[in-house]
Every structure is written in structure tokens, then in C-alpha cells.
Amino acid sequence: SNSPDRYLLMVVNFSFGVIAGPQDGEGEVEQQIRSFMQDYRALDGEPECDVVLAAGNSFQARAVAGHRFSNNASSKDFAWRVKPDDKTPSFVQIWLPSYASSSQHLKVAVTPPRGGPVQKTFSKLNKSLDWICQGNVLARLYHQTVARENGEKRERIIIAIRATESDDDSKPLVCPHGVWKIHLENIAVPAG
């Protein structure tokens, strides 16, 4: 029909790559997209609405890794290449599967590049951990529990480091660039 109240087919094209968050459809961005689509489809005439996400925009960045623990290996090291001349903080997120329990399943430690001060301290659930060099906090680990819609919980560990270059010569406090080691120790993550 040619009714003026009729809504047209809508296709929304997002041209960016989402590299943060759980990437399982339950993140805040994904929930907002799903909510918008449901609201639009509920309008008079039940118009079609689709969303296209150009998820490949971050493909070459090699920004996502995965690991499954086996029964034979209880630890895993990842190399995090932090670029020089970066005036912005850098972040890594580690997401574990959903569990019914709120106990800690994994502990994480970081080691800076080029033989920087090693702190053999591991993350603890619902605590933050500072990596300190010459009395200054240069990196912080946030080990958190994130509630899911189904009542389960996910552990998320965020590693945040300062910039590798200062934009203020009077404050030359920067993090070392190069290959940081992220060390994972399995506590209760099931094999597989």
C-alpha cells in the first residue's frame, strides 16, 4: 500500500571493527543494535531492518587471540607488541567463558619488555593490581566479574598501560615499548 505511515526497509551499515568487549553478542554495543532492530521491526507494518557490520576493518591488526587449556598445560604466555611513539594508553582484554560460579578461574601476570622490573604478582578476582616502576604506576590489571543475562558470570581481565611517548616534556613518564609478556595460569578453566 502507499500509506504515508508505512516504514521502509532499513539497512544500517556500520563501517568499523569492534575489537573490545566479549564478542559473543552480549556486549553493550551488540545489545543496543539488537534493541534498535527489534524496536524498528515492531513499528506499524513490521518493516524489515538489517544491520551490516564490516567486522573486517580490524583484520590486519591481529588484535584477537584465543586459547584453550589442555589437561597437560596449565599455563600460557602471549606476546603483546606495544608500539613506540604512542601518546595514548594501550589495553588488552581477556575474557573467559561463562560460569555459574563466582570463583576465580584464571590468574594473570605481565612482564615488560627488555628486562624491565619483573613483578611475579598475579591478578586476583575483583581486585586491581599495579605494575610499578621507580615508584610510578605504569600498568594496571583489573580482574573483574561481569554478570551475564542468564545469571552466569564471566571473568574479564583488563591490562592497561600508559603511553609509550609523552606529549608533555615536563612529564616524561612513559611505559616501555616492545614485547610485553602476558602470562596466564589456569586455576579452574576446564580443558577443551
Tab-separated table of C-alpha atoms in Angstrom:
chain	number	residue	atom	x	y	z
A	1	SER	CA	0.000	0.000	0.000
A	2	ASN	CA	1.038	3.640	-0.426
A	3	SER	CA	0.092	4.672	3.093
A	4	PRO	CA	2.208	7.617	4.321
A	5	ASP	CA	2.541	5.888	7.702
A	6	ARG	CA	4.347	2.885	6.228
A	7	TYR	CA	8.005	2.466	7.178
A	8	LEU	CA	10.560	1.449	4.591
A	9	LEU	CA	13.086	-1.343	4.628
A	10	MET	CA	16.151	-0.133	6.559
A	11	VAL	CA	19.718	-1.356	6.235
A	12	VAL	CA	22.216	0.142	8.699
A	13	ASN	CA	25.876	-0.142	7.672
A	14	PHE	CA	28.490	0.184	10.417
A	15	SER	CA	31.927	0.661	8.943
A	16	PHE	CA	34.175	-0.043	11.904
A	17	GLY	CA	35.643	-3.038	13.642
A	18	VAL	CA	34.727	-3.809	17.234
A	19	ILE	CA	37.742	-5.315	18.974
A	20	ALA	CA	36.832	-4.700	22.629
A	21	GLY	CA	34.225	-6.493	24.671
A	22	PRO	CA	33.223	-10.147	24.924
A	23	GLN	CA	32.470	-10.538	21.190
A	24	ASP	CA	29.713	-13.033	21.918
A	25	GLY	CA	26.652	-10.957	21.050
A	26	GLU	CA	26.057	-9.918	24.665
A	27	GLY	CA	28.248	-6.789	24.761
A	28	GLU	CA	26.689	-3.355	25.189
A	29	VAL	CA	27.059	-2.391	21.506
A	30	GLU	CA	25.538	-5.668	20.332
A	31	GLN	CA	22.627	-5.303	22.756
A	32	GLN	CA	21.919	-1.744	21.571
A	33	ILE	CA	21.934	-2.856	17.920
A	34	ARG	CA	19.594	-5.765	18.700
A	35	SER	CA	17.259	-3.484	20.690
A	36	PHE	CA	17.104	-0.927	17.856
A	37	MET	CA	16.310	-3.648	15.300
A	38	GLN	CA	13.539	-5.095	17.481
A	39	ASP	CA	12.025	-1.636	18.060
A	40	TYR	CA	12.111	-0.779	14.359
A	41	ARG	CA	10.611	-4.125	13.334
A	42	ALA	CA	7.781	-3.552	15.856
A	43	LEU	CA	6.632	-0.352	14.114
A	44	ASP	CA	3.395	-0.257	12.049
A	45	GLY	CA	3.642	-2.626	9.131
A	46	GLU	CA	6.503	-4.575	10.708
A	47	PRO	CA	9.194	-3.093	8.434
A	48	GLU	CA	12.368	-5.015	7.723
A	49	CYS	CA	15.569	-3.852	9.383
A	50	ASP	CA	19.023	-5.347	8.951
A	51	VAL	CA	22.446	-4.348	10.227
A	52	VAL	CA	25.666	-4.885	8.302
A	53	LEU	CA	28.868	-4.731	10.322
A	54	ALA	CA	32.144	-4.515	8.408
A	55	ALA	CA	33.924	-6.583	11.026
A	56	GLY	CA	36.994	-6.982	8.809
A	57	ASN	CA	38.203	-3.440	9.460
A	58	SER	CA	40.456	-4.756	12.230
A	59	PHE	CA	41.553	-7.911	10.404
A	60	GLN	CA	45.121	-6.875	9.675
A	61	ALA	CA	45.633	-5.606	13.225
A	62	ARG	CA	45.796	-9.209	14.502
A	63	ALA	CA	44.072	-7.903	17.592
A	64	VAL	CA	42.319	-11.069	18.783
A	65	ALA	CA	43.786	-14.323	20.093
A	66	GLY	CA	42.274	-17.409	21.622
A	67	HIS	CA	43.488	-20.267	23.766
A	68	ARG	CA	42.037	-23.487	25.139
A	69	PHE	CA	43.817	-25.100	28.057
A	70	SER	CA	44.572	-28.807	27.748
A	71	ASN	CA	44.886	-31.301	30.577
A	72	ASN	CA	48.676	-31.248	30.069
A	73	ALA	CA	49.290	-27.473	30.081
A	74	SER	CA	48.204	-25.229	32.932
A	75	SER	CA	49.824	-22.020	31.683
A	76	LYS	CA	50.123	-19.969	28.511
A	77	ASP	CA	52.230	-16.955	27.513
A	78	PHE	CA	51.139	-14.385	24.941
A	79	ALA	CA	53.341	-11.742	23.330
A	80	TRP	CA	51.804	-8.248	23.302
A	81	ARG	CA	53.641	-5.950	20.910
A	82	VAL	CA	53.319	-2.384	22.175
A	83	LYS	CA	54.368	0.231	19.627
A	84	PRO	CA	56.789	3.090	20.311
A	85	ASP	CA	55.823	6.749	19.865
A	86	ASP	CA	52.251	6.141	21.047
A	87	LYS	CA	50.837	9.015	23.093
A	88	THR	CA	47.738	7.056	24.118
A	89	PRO	CA	47.262	4.254	26.657
A	90	SER	CA	47.112	0.661	25.379
A	91	PHE	CA	44.700	-2.039	26.532
A	92	VAL	CA	44.211	-5.806	26.377
A	93	GLN	CA	41.028	-7.603	27.429
A	94	ILE	CA	40.983	-11.268	28.424
A	95	TRP	CA	37.528	-12.872	28.532
A	96	LEU	CA	36.758	-16.283	29.991
A	97	PRO	CA	33.694	-18.383	29.188
A	98	SER	CA	30.534	-18.014	31.279
A	99	TYR	CA	30.343	-19.957	34.517
A	100	ALA	CA	27.682	-20.422	37.160
A	101	SER	CA	30.197	-19.908	39.991
A	102	SER	CA	31.768	-16.620	41.032
A	103	SER	CA	35.151	-18.138	41.895
A	104	GLN	CA	38.402	-17.196	40.151
A	105	HIS	CA	39.251	-19.449	37.202
A	106	LEU	CA	42.440	-17.796	35.909
A	107	LYS	CA	45.268	-15.624	37.184
A	108	VAL	CA	47.332	-13.259	35.043
A	109	ALA	CA	50.736	-11.582	35.327
A	110	VAL	CA	52.599	-9.244	32.975
A	111	THR	CA	56.303	-8.795	32.257
A	112	PRO	CA	57.574	-5.679	30.479
A	113	PRO	CA	59.966	-5.745	27.531
A	114	ARG	CA	63.741	-5.602	27.645
A	115	GLY	CA	64.241	-6.982	31.123
A	116	GLY	CA	62.211	-4.346	32.940
A	117	PRO	CA	61.289	-4.905	36.576
A	118	VAL	CA	59.580	-8.266	36.912
A	119	GLN	CA	56.771	-8.482	39.423
A	120	LYS	CA	55.735	-12.057	39.962
A	121	THR	CA	52.396	-10.949	41.303
A	122	PHE	CA	49.210	-12.412	39.852
A	123	SER	CA	45.810	-10.830	39.422
A	124	LYS	CA	43.079	-11.552	41.957
A	125	LEU	CA	39.372	-11.610	41.219
A	126	ASN	CA	37.595	-8.296	41.874
A	127	LYS	CA	40.884	-6.507	42.626
A	128	SER	CA	43.209	-4.285	40.654
A	129	LEU	CA	46.958	-4.899	40.500
A	130	ASP	CA	49.526	-2.190	39.756
A	131	TRP	CA	52.806	-2.722	37.905
A	132	ILE	CA	55.137	-0.179	39.488
A	133	CYS	CA	58.462	1.126	38.192
A	134	GLN	CA	60.535	3.658	40.168
A	135	GLY	CA	57.533	4.467	42.348
A	136	ASN	CA	55.182	5.157	39.425
A	137	VAL	CA	52.218	3.066	38.279
A	138	LEU	CA	52.898	2.261	34.629
A	139	ALA	CA	50.392	-0.553	34.154
A	140	ARG	CA	47.307	-1.850	35.921
A	141	LEU	CA	45.420	-5.138	35.741
A	142	TYR	CA	41.696	-5.122	36.527
A	143	HIS	CA	40.352	-8.607	37.272
A	144	GLN	CA	36.558	-8.434	37.339
A	145	THR	CA	33.402	-10.498	37.304
A	146	VAL	CA	30.901	-9.481	34.636
A	147	ALA	CA	27.280	-10.584	35.106
A	148	ARG	CA	25.541	-12.117	32.079
A	149	GLU	CA	21.831	-12.029	31.224
A	150	ASN	CA	21.340	-15.723	32.071
A	151	GLY	CA	22.636	-15.337	35.647
A	152	GLU	CA	26.048	-16.734	34.810
A	153	LYS	CA	29.256	-14.784	35.266
A	154	ARG	CA	32.293	-14.118	33.084
A	155	GLU	CA	35.734	-13.181	34.259
A	156	ARG	CA	37.327	-10.256	32.441
A	157	ILE	CA	40.893	-9.136	32.934
A	158	ILE	CA	41.828	-5.736	31.517
A	159	ILE	CA	45.506	-4.833	31.206
A	160	ALA	CA	46.055	-1.092	30.810
A	161	ILE	CA	49.428	0.553	30.268
A	162	ARG	CA	50.484	4.169	29.989
A	163	ALA	CA	51.528	5.732	26.698
A	164	THR	CA	54.955	4.874	25.297
A	165	GLU	CA	55.640	8.525	24.449
A	166	SER	CA	54.831	11.628	26.451
A	167	ASP	CA	53.101	14.607	24.886
A	168	ASP	CA	54.427	16.773	27.733
A	169	ASP	CA	58.224	17.065	28.041
A	170	SER	CA	57.892	18.145	31.671
A	171	LYS	CA	56.271	14.768	32.457
A	172	PRO	CA	58.338	12.134	30.648
A	173	LEU	CA	56.619	9.239	32.455
A	174	VAL	CA	56.062	6.561	29.818
A	175	CYS	CA	55.776	2.798	29.564
A	176	PRO	CA	58.434	0.757	27.787
A	177	HIS	CA	57.542	-0.243	24.248
A	178	GLY	CA	58.318	-3.615	22.748
A	179	VAL	CA	57.081	-7.107	23.532
A	180	TRP	CA	55.251	-7.432	26.856
A	181	LYS	CA	54.624	-10.974	28.085
A	182	ILE	CA	51.128	-11.805	29.308
A	183	HIS	CA	51.277	-14.936	31.446
A	184	LEU	CA	48.084	-16.925	32.128
A	185	GLU	CA	47.889	-19.538	34.918
A	186	ASN	CA	44.911	-21.867	34.875
A	187	ILE	CA	43.155	-22.310	38.215
A	188	ALA	CA	39.819	-23.846	37.214
A	189	VAL	CA	39.268	-23.311	33.463
A	190	PRO	CA	38.067	-26.656	32.052
A	191	ALA	CA	40.205	-28.237	29.342
A	192	GLY	CA	38.883	-28.115	25.847
